[in-house]
Structure formats: C-alpha cells, structure tokens
Short mmCIF file of C-alpha atoms in Angstrom, two decimals:
data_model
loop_
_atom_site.label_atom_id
_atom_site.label_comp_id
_atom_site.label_asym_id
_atom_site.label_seq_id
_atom_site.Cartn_x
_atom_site.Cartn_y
_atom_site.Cartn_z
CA UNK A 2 -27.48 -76.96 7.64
CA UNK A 3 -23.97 -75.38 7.99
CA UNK A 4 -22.72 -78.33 5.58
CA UNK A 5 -25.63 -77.42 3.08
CA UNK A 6 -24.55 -74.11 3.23
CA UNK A 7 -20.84 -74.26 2.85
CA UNK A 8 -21.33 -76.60 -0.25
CA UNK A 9 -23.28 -74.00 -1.41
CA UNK A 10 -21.13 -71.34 -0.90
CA UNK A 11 -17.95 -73.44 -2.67
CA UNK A 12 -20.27 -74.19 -5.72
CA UNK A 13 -20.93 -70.48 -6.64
CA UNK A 14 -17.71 -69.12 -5.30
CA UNK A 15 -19.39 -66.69 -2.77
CA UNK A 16 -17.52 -64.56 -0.14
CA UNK A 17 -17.21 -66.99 3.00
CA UNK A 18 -17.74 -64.07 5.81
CA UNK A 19 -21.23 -62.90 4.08
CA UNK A 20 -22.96 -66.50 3.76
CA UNK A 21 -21.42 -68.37 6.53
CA UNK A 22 -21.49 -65.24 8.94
CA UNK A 23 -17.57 -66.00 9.79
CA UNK A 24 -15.53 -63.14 10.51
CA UNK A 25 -13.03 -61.21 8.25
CA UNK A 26 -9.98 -60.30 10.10
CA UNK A 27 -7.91 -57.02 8.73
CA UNK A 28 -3.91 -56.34 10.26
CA UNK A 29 -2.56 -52.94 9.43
CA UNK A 30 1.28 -53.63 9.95
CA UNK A 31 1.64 -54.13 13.89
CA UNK A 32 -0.73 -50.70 14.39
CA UNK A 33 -4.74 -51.19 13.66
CA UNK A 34 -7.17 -54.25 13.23
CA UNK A 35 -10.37 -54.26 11.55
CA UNK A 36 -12.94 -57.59 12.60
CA UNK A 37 -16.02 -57.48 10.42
CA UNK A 38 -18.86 -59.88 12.23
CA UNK A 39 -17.45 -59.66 15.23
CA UNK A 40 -20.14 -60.47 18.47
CA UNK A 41 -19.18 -58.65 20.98
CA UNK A 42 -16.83 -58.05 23.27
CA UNK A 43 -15.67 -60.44 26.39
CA UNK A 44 -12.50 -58.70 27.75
CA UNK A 45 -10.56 -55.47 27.80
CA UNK A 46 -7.79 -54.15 29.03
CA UNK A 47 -5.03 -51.96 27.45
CA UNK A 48 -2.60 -55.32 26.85
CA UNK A 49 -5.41 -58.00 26.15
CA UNK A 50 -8.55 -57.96 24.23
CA UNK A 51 -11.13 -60.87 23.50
CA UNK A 52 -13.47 -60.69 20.67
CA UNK A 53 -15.85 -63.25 20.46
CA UNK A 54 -16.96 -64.04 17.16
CA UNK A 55 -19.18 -66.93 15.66
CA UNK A 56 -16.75 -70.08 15.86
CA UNK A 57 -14.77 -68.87 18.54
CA UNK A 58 -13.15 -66.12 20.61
CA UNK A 59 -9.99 -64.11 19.19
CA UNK A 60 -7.67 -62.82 21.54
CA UNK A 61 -5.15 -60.04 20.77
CA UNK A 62 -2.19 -58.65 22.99
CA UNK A 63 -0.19 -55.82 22.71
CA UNK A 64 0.09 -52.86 24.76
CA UNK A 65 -1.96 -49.45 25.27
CA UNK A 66 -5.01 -51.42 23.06
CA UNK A 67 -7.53 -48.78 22.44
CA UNK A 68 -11.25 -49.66 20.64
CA UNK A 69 -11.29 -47.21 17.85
CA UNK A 70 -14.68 -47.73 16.75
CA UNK A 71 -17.08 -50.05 17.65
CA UNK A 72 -20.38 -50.88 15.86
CA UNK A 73 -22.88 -53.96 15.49
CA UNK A 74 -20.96 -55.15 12.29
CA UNK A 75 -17.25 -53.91 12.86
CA UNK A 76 -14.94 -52.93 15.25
CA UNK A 77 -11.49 -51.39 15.10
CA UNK A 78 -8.77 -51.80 17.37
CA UNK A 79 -5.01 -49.62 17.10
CA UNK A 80 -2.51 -49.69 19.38
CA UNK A 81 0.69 -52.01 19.35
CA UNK A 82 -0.51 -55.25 18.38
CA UNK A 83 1.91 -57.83 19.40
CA UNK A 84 -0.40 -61.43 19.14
CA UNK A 85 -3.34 -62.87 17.61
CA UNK A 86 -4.72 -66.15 18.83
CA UNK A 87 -7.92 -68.16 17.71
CA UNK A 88 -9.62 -70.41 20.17
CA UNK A 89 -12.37 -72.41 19.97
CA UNK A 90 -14.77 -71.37 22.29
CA UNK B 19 -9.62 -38.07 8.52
CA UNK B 20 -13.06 -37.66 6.75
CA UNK B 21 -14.46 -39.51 9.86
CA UNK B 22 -13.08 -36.84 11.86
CA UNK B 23 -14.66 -34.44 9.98
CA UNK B 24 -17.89 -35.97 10.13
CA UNK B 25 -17.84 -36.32 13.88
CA UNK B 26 -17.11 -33.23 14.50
CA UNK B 27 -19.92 -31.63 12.35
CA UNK B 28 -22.17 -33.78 13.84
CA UNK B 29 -21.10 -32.93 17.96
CA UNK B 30 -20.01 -35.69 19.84
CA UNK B 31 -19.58 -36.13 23.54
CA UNK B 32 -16.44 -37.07 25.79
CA UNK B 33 -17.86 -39.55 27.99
CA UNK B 34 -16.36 -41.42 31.21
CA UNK B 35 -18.16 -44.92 31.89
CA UNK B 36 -17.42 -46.31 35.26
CA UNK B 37 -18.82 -49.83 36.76
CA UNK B 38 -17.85 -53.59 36.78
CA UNK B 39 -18.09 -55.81 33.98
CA UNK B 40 -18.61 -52.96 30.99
CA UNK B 41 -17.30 -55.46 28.34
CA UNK B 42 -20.82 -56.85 29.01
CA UNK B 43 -22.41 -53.04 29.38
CA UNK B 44 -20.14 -52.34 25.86
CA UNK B 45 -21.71 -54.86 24.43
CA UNK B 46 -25.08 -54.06 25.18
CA UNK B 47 -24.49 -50.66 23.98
CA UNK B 48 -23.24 -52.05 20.43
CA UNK B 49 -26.72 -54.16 20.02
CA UNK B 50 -28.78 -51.07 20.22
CA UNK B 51 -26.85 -49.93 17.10
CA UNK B 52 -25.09 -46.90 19.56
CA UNK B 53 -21.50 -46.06 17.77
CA UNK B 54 -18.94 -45.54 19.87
CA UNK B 55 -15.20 -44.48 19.09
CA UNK B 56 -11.88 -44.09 20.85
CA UNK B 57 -12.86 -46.98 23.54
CA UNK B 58 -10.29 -46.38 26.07
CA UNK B 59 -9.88 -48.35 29.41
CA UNK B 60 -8.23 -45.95 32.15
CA UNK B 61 -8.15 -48.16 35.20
CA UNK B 62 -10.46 -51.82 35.57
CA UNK B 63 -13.65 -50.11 36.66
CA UNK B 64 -13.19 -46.56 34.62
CA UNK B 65 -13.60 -46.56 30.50
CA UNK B 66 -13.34 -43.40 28.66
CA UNK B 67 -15.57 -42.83 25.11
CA UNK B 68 -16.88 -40.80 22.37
CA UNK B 69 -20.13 -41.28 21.56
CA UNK B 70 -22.82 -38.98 19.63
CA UNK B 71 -24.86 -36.35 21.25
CA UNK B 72 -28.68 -37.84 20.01
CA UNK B 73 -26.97 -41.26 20.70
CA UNK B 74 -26.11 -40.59 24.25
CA UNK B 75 -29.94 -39.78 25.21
CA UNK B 76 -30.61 -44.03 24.45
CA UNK B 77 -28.07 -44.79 26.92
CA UNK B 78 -29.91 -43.61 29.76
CA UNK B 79 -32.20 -45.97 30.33
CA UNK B 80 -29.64 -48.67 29.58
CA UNK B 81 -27.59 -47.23 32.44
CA UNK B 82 -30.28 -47.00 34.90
CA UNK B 83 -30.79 -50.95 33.99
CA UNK B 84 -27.12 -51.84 35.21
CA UNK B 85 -25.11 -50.63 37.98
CA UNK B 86 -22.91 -48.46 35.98
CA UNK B 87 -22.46 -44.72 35.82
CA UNK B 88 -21.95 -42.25 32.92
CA UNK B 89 -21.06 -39.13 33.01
CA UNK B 90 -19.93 -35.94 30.77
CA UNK B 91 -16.67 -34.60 30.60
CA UNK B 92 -16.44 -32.60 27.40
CA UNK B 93 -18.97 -31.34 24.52
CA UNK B 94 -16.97 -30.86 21.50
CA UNK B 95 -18.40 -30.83 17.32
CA UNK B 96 -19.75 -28.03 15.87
CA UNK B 97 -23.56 -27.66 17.36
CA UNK B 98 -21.92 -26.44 21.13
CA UNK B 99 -19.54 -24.01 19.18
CA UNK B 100 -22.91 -22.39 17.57
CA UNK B 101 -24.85 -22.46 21.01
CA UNK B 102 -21.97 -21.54 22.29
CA UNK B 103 -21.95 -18.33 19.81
CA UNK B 104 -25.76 -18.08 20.43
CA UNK B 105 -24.96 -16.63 24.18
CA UNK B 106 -23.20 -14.38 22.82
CA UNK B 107 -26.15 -13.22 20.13
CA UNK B 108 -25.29 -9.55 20.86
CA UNK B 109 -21.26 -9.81 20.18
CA UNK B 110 -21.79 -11.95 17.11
CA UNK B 111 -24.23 -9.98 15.25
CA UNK B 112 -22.54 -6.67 15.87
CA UNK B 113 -18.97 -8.01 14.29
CA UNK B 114 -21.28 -9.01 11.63
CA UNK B 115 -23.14 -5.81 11.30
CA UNK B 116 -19.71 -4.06 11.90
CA UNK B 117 -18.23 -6.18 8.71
CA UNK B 118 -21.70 -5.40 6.85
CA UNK B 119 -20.97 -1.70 7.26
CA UNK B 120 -17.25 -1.86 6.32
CA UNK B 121 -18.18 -3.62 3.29
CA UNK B 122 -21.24 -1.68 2.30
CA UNK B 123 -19.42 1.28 3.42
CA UNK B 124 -16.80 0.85 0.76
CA UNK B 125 -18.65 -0.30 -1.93
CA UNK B 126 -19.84 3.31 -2.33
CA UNK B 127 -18.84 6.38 -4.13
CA UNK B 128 -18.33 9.16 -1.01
CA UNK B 129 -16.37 11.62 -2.89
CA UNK B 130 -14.70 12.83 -6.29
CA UNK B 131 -11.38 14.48 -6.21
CA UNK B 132 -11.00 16.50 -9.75
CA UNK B 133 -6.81 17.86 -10.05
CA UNK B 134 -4.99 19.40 -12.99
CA UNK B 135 -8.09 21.94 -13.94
CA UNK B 136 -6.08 25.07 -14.95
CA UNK B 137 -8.72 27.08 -17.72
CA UNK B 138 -11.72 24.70 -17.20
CA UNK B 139 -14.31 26.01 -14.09
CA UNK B 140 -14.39 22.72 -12.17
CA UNK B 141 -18.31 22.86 -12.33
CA UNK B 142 -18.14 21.99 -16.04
CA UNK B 143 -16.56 19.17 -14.85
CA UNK B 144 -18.98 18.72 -12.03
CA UNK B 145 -21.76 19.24 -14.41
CA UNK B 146 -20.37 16.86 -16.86
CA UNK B 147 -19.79 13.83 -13.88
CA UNK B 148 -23.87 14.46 -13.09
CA UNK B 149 -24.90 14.20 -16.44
CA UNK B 150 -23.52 10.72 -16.59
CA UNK B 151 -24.88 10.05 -13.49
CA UNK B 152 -22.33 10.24 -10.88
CA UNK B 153 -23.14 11.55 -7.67
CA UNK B 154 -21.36 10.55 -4.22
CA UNK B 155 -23.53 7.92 -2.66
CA UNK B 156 -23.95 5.98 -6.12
CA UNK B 157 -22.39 2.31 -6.00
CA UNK B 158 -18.74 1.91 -7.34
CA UNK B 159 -19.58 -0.81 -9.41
CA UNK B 160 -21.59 1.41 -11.40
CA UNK B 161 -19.32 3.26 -12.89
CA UNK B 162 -16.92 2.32 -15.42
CA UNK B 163 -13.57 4.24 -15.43
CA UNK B 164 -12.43 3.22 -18.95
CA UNK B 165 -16.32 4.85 -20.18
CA UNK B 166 -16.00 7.94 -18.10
CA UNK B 167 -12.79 8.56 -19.41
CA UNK B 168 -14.47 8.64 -22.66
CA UNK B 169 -17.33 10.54 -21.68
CA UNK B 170 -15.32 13.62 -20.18
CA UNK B 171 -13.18 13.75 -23.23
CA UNK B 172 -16.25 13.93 -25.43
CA UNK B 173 -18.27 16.16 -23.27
CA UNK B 174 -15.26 18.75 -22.92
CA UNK B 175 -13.13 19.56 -25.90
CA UNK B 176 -10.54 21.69 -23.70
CA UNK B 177 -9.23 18.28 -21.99
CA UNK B 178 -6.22 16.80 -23.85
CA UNK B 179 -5.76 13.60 -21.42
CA UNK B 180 -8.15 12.12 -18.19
CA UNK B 181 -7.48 9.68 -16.08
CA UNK B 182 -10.10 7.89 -13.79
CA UNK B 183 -9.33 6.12 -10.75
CA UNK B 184 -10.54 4.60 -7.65
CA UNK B 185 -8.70 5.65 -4.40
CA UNK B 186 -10.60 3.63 -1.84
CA UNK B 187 -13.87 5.24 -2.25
CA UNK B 188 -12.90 8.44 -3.84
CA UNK B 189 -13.06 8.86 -7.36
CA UNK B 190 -9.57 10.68 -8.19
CA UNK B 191 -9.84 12.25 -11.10
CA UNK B 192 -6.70 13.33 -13.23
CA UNK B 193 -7.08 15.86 -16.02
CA UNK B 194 -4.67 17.46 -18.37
CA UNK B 195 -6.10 20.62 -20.49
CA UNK B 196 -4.96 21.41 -23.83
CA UNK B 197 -2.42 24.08 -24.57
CA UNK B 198 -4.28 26.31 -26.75
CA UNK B 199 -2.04 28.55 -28.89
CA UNK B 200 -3.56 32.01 -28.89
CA UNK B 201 -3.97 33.58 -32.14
CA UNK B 202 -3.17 36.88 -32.63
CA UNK B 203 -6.47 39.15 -32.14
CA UNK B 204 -5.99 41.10 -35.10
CA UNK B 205 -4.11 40.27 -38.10
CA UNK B 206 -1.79 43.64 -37.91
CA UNK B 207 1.67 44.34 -37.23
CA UNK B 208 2.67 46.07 -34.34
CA UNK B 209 6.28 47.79 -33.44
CA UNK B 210 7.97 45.84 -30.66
CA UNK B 211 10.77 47.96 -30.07
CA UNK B 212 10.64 51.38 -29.84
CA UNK B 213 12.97 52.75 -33.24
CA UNK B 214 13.40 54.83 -36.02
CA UNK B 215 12.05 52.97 -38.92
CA UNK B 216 14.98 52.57 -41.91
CA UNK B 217 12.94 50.26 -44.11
CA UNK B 218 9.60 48.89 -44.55
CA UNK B 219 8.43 46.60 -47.05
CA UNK B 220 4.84 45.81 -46.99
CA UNK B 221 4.15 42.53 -48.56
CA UNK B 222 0.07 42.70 -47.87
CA UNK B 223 -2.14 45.27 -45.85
CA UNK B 224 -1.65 48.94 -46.08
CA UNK B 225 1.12 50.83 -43.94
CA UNK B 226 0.39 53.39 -41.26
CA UNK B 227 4.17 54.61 -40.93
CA UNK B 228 6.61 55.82 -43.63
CA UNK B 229 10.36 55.38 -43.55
CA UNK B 230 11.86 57.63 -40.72
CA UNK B 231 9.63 57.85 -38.53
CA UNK B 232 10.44 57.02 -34.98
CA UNK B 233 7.74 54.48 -33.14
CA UNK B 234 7.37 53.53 -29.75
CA UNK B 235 6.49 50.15 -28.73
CA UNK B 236 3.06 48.90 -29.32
CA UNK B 237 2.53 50.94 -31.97
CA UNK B 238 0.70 49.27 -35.18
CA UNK B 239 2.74 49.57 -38.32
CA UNK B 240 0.99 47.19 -41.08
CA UNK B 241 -2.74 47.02 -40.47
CA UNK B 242 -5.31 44.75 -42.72
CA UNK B 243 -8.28 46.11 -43.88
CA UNK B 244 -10.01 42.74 -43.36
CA UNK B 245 -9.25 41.95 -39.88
CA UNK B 246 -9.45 37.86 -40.89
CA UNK B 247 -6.24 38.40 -43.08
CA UNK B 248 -2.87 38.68 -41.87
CA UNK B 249 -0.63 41.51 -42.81
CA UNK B 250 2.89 40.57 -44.11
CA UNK B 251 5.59 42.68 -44.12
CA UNK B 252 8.89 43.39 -42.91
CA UNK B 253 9.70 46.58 -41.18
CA UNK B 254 13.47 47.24 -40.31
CA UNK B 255 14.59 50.04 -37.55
CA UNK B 256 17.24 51.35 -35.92
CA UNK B 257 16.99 50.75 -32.22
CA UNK B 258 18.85 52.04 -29.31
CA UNK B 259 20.36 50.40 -26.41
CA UNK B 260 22.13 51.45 -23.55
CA UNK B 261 23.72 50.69 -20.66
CA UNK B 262 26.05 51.50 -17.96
CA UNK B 263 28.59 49.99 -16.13
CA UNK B 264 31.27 50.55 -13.22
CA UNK B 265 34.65 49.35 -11.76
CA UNK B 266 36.48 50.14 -9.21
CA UNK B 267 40.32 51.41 -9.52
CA UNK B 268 41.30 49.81 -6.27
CA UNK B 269 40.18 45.98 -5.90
CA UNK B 270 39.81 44.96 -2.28
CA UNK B 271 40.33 41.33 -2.42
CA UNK B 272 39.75 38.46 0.36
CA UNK B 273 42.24 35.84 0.48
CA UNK B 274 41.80 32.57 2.16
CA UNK B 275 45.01 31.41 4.27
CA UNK B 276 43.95 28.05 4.69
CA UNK B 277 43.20 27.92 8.05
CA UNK B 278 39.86 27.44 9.47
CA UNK B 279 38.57 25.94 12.86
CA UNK B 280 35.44 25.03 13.47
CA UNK B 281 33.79 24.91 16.89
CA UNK B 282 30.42 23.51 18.14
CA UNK B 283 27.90 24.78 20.55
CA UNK B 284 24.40 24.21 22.08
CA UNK B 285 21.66 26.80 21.63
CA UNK B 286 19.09 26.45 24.33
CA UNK B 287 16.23 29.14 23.69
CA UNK B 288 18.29 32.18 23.73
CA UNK B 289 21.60 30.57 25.07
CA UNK B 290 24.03 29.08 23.66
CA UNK B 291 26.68 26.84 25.52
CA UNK B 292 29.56 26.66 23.70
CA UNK B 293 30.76 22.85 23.72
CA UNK B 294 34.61 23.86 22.53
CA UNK B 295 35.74 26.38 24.79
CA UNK B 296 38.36 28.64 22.61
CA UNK B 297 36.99 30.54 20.03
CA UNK B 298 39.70 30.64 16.97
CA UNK B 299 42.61 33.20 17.40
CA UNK B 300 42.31 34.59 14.18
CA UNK B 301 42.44 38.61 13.40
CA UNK B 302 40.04 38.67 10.57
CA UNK B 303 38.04 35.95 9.58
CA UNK B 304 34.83 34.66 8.00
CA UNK B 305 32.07 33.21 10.10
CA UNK B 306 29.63 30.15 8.50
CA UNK B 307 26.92 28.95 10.68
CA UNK B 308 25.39 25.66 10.97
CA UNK B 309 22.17 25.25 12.61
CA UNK B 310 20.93 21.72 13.15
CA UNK B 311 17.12 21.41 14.61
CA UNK B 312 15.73 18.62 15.92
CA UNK B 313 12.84 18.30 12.98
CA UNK B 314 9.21 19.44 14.28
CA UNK B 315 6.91 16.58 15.43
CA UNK B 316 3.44 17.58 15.29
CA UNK B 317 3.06 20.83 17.24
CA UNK B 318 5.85 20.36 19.41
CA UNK B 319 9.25 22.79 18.65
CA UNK B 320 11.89 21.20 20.52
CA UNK B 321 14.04 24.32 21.72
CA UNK B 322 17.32 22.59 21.41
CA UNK B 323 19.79 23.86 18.43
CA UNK B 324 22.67 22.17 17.38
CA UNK B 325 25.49 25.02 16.70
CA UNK B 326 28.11 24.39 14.33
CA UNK B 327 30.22 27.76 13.50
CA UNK B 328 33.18 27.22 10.84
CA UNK B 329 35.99 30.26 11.34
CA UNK B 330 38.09 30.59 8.17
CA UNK B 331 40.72 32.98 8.46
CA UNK B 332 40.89 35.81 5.93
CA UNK B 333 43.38 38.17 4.65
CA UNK B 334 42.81 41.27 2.32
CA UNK B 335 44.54 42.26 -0.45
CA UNK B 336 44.45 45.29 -2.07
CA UNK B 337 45.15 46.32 -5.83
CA UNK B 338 45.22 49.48 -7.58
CA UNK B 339 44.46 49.06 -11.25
CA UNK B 340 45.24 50.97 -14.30
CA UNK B 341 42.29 53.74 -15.40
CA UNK B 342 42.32 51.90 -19.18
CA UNK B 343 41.68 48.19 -17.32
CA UNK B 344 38.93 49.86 -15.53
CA UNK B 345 37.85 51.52 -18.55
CA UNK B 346 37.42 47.79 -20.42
CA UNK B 347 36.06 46.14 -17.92
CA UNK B 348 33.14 48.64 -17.04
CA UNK B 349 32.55 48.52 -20.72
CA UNK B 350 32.26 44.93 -20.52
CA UNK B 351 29.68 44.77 -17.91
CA UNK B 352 27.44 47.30 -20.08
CA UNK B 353 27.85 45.15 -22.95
CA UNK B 354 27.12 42.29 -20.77
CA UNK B 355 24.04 43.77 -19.75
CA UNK B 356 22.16 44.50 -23.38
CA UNK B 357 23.82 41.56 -25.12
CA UNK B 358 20.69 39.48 -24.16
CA UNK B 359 18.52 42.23 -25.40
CA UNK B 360 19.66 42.87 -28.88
CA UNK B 361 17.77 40.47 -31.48
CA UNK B 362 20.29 38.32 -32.80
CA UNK B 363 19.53 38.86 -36.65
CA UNK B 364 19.85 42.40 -36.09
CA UNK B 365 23.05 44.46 -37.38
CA UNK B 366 25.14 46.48 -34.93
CA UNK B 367 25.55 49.91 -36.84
CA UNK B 368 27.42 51.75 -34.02
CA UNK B 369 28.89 51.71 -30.36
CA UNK B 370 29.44 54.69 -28.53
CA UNK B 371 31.19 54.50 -25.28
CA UNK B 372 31.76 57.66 -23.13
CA UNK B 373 32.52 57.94 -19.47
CA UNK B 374 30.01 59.11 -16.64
CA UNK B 375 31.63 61.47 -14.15
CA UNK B 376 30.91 60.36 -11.02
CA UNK B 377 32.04 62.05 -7.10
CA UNK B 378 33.69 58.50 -5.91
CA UNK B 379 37.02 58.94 -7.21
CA UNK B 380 37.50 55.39 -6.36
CA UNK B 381 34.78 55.00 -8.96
CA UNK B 382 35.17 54.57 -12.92
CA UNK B 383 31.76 54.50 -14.81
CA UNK B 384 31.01 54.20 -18.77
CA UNK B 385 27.66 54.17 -20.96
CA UNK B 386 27.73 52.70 -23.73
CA UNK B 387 25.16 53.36 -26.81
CA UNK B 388 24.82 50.88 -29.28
CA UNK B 389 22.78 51.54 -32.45
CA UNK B 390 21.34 48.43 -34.16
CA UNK B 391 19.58 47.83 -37.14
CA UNK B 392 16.69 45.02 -36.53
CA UNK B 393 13.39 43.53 -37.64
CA UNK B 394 10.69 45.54 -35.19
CA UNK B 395 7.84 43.82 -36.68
CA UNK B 396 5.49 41.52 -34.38
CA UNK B 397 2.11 40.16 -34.82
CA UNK B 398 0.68 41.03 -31.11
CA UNK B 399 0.04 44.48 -29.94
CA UNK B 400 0.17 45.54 -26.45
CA UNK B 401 3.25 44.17 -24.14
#
C-alpha cells in the first residue's frame, strides 16, 4: 500500500509530508524547530527531547529545551539546539 | 507577536503539572485537540504550561484519570483584567462618569465675556448675541465664530472691528467701536478767543458782529440762516495775552562735592537697625532713600524693610545777579508761559513789558502784554 502510494505521489509530484503522512522538519538557525506530523511526545527534559513521528523517533539535544507550542499537527521547540538525530524506531 | 496578542485577548492560564510520566499525560492532552504553549520542565516530576481558560475545564477529567495533579498559578489575558474591573463596578463607572462630565462639561457655552464697549450699552450687544441664538448653556459647536463675527458687524453699525473667540468655555468677545467724528451742531461760527474784532469777512451766512467790537469767547459771530449750511468766513481779532514772571536777584545754588556714602539698614515695623554703624560726617548733605520690600504674597505683609540711605554731601553757593539779568530772565519765563497759547498764524502787533512791585526785595517780577492779531473764528460753540 505504502509502495502504491509513494509511486503515486512521484507520478503527480505531490508534497511527500501530506500523502505519505511523513513529517516536515523546520531549523531556525541553532534557536527554534518546527515538526509538522509529529505523534507525540516520548521524552523531555530541558537537554533532550524525543519526538516520535511515523517512521521513527527524532531526538534533539541542546540545553534549556522549552515546548513552545504544542498541538495535534505541530509542535515547536526553541531553546539552544545543539543535535538532531533520526532513528528508526 | 500576533500570537501573543491573540492569547492574551483570549485569557490564558499559568498552569503547574506535576506527576510521573507526563510525556505520556502531554500527549494525551495533545489528542483531545487541547493547545498548549511555553511547555517548560522545572524538575522530572514538575512541568510548567500555558494553556486556555475554556481549554483547561477538559483537562479535568483527564487528570482525575491519571495520577497527576494540576494546579493554577496565574490568570493572565484580558477577560480577568475586566472581572477584575467588574469588582470594582463603583470606581470604574465614576472615572467614567467623572470623564463624561469633564467632557460634556466643556463642550458647553457657560459664559460670554464682551470687552472694548466704550459708546455701545452692552445689552445691544447682549440683545444682538440672543437674537442669533446664543445663550450660555447652548453647545459650542453651535456656534460659528467666523458667522458671528459677521452677524455683530451687521446687526450694529457703531462696531468698526469684532473678534470672536473661545477661551475654554467662555465666549471672549473683542470689540472695537468706530470713532465717530462729531459734526458741528450748528453750521455757525463762534469766537474762540475772547478779542476785539479788526476784520471780518463773511464769505456765506449773515454776521452778528461788526468790526470793533470786542467778543468774549463762545460768542457766535457768522450764523446761517439754514442751520444745514455752513457759514464761511474769516474773522480776524486782536487778542490779549498776559503773563507774569519772577527771578530772584540772589541765586542760592547747591553744589555737589563729590562725595557721597551710602549706608544700609534694617527696618523692622517701626525700627530700624542700622547695619553700617557711622552715619556720614558730612555738614550739609542730601539724603536719598531706598526702600526694598519683600513683595506681598497673598495677604501676608512681611514687616521686614530693606534700608538703603545714599548721603551726598552738598555745598551752597550763593550769587547775586545784576537787576537787568533778572529783568530778562523773568521776561523769559512770561513769554515762556503764553508762547504755547498764541495761534501760530497769528501776528504779534505789540509787547509790553512792565515790572510788578512786589515787598520781597529779593524778588524781581515783570508782566508782560502781548497784543496779537489772529483768526478767532471756530465752528463749535461752547468750550
């Protein structure tokens, strides 16, 4: 189904994030981070953060990490971001 | 910064979320579509948040659900300011009824101010200002300056400039009158000096005098049978003036030597303290005194003076002068005295000068007569 659908998505040159529900990752210089389709939360703590999101888990450090705004869709994350890793979960 | 704005318009709530595992309880908060901002975690088991005031009411049941506890700390946003403002319902609405007043207050006409009437009764005025409607306790905005300005020049022909102007809520009116140039009542000639007529040349009307008679002031010379025409004529006489005048043989004179002191003292109600202690050593001299008050300040007369006395020694001088120099110059000062009465067109015929005996035989005085031929005639009777 996911094969069908990323075919489908090359062919007609669609955004990935909206048909394949993958998330869309936004760095402001080293200060703010915006994570559209994010699913939730699984850790945090002012120098670590996990954000699970569909094909995986995103982990940011940095220090004094503070959740801006947090809604179904998107969250937003400032503070001084200092790492980015993607695992697979 | 617009989200800011928002939030703040809308009233949001400082909230302190304490528990284990509140990634999980965070989460659970997202799915029922609760927004929550500024997500901040204190210590492991103690999270601070901003969430909305309707949106904190469907966290209560989630929170009874888990073991966590939320509580309060601050109510900020607009809608606690205005409940905030509704305790004080009394204070509120009396600085607005207190602003209401002020500005209703001055948006009214209380009172006209009319200066410069000279001639004009000020109820003319008064009468004039009602007939356009004006009235203390009428609305400024209903009058126009510029118009009423135009209206009070129209209404009253004696007015030669207005000025309308608002001074807070007094209307300050500014009025100049015309200078009206009386005409003469009658159109006669009257005698303005008393004379003895020499000539008289009657141009039009019919004269009342012939040539040597001797008028007295006021007297009509040239009268009109039509009292709308003007008589014309000109009606020469010979008029008398005289004068006396005085000078002394011996001249007392004071002589400044140049020296003065001046010294300073205190007056304190009906004492003075003299600050320098010697008064000047001087045999004859002239005194000036200074007094310096402290100004008045409301009712209150401050009884301290400031003395300052200036002593400038004097000397006199004495000078006897010649009978003929005392003559002249006590001629001089009677001349001095008519000059400004003879009429400048008129021709001095004669001066006769003769000396007044007088008991002070210190004392030199002289009359002088002077005989002078000038036009008497003048268009007003009476003074």
């Amino acid at each position: 189904m996911d094969y069908i659908r990323k075919q489908f998505t090359d062919i007609f040159d669609l955004s990935p994030e909206i048909t394949l529900d993958l998330p869309l990752v936004m760095l402001v210089g080293q200060q703010r981070l915006y994570i559209e389709n994010h699913k939730g939360i699984t850790l945090y703590n002012p120098d670590e953060i996990k954000i699970r999101v569909k094909s995986g888990i995103i982990t940011l450090t940095g220090k004094g990490l503070m959740i801006e705004d947090i809604k179904t869709e998107n969250l937003s994350i400032s503070g001084q971001i200092e790492g980015i890793f993607y695992d697979k979960g | 910064m617009i989200i800011n704005l928002l939030r703040f318009f809308r009233g949001y709530l400082l909230i302190e979320i304490r528990g284990n595992a509140l990634e999980r309880f965070i989460n659970q908060i997202i799915e029922l579509e609760i927004n929550l901002w500024d997500l901040q975690r204190i210590k492991k088991d103690y999270y601070l948040a901003k969430i909305y005031i309707n949106d904190f009411k469907r966290l209560r049941p989630l929170v009874k659900k888990r073991m966590c506890w939320v509580k309060i700390l601050d109510k900020r946003g607009l809608p606690f300011i205005i409940s905030g403002a509704q305790k004080r319902l009394f204070l509120l609405s009396g600085l607005i009824l207190f602003l209401l007043i002020l500005y209703l207050g001055s948006s009214f006409l209380w009172t006209i101010e009319i200066t410069g009437l000279e001639k004009i009764p000020e109820n003319k005025i008064n009468q004039l200002l009602r007939d356009s409607g004006i009235r203390p306790g009428i609305l400024k905005r209903e009058i126009d300056t510029a118009e009423l300005e135009k209206e009070l020049l129209k209404g009253e022909s004696r007015i030669a400039w207005v000025n309308v102007q608002w001074r807070g809520t007094q209307l300050y009116i500014e009025i100049v009158e015309k200078k009206i140039v009386e005409k003469p009542d009658t159109g006669n000639i009257f005698a303005a000096k008393n004379g003895l007529i020499s000539k008289l040349i009657v141009l039009k009307g019919r004269a009342v005098v012939k040539e040597g008679d001797t008028v007295t002031k006021g007297q009509p010379l040239i009268i009109t049978s039509k009292n709308q025409e003007q008589a014309i004529g000109i009606v020469k006489a010979h008029v008398w003036y005289e004068a006396t005048g005085s000078s002394k043989l011996y001249l007392k004179e004071i002589e400044y030597t140049g020296r003065s002191k001046t010294i300073w003292g205190v007056k304190f109600r009906e004492k003075i303290i003299w600050l320098t202690r010697d008064k000047p050593p001087y045999k004859k001299y002239q005194r000036e005194r200074q007094i310096k008050r402290i100004p008045k300040w409301r009712n209150i007369d401050f009884p301290i003076e400031l003395i300052k006395e200036k002593y400038k020694e004097v000397r006199y001088h004495q000078e006897k002068r010649s009978k003929d120099l005392c003559f002249y110059l006590a001629k001089k000062k009677a001349i001095e005295k008519i000059i400004s009465e003879i009429n400048p067109e008129g021709v001095i015929l004669d001066i006769r000068t003769e000396e007044i005996a007088v008991s002070d035989p210190n004392l030199i005085k002289v009359r002088i007569l002077v005989k002078v031929e000038e036009d008497i005639a003048k268009l007003k009777g009476g003074s």
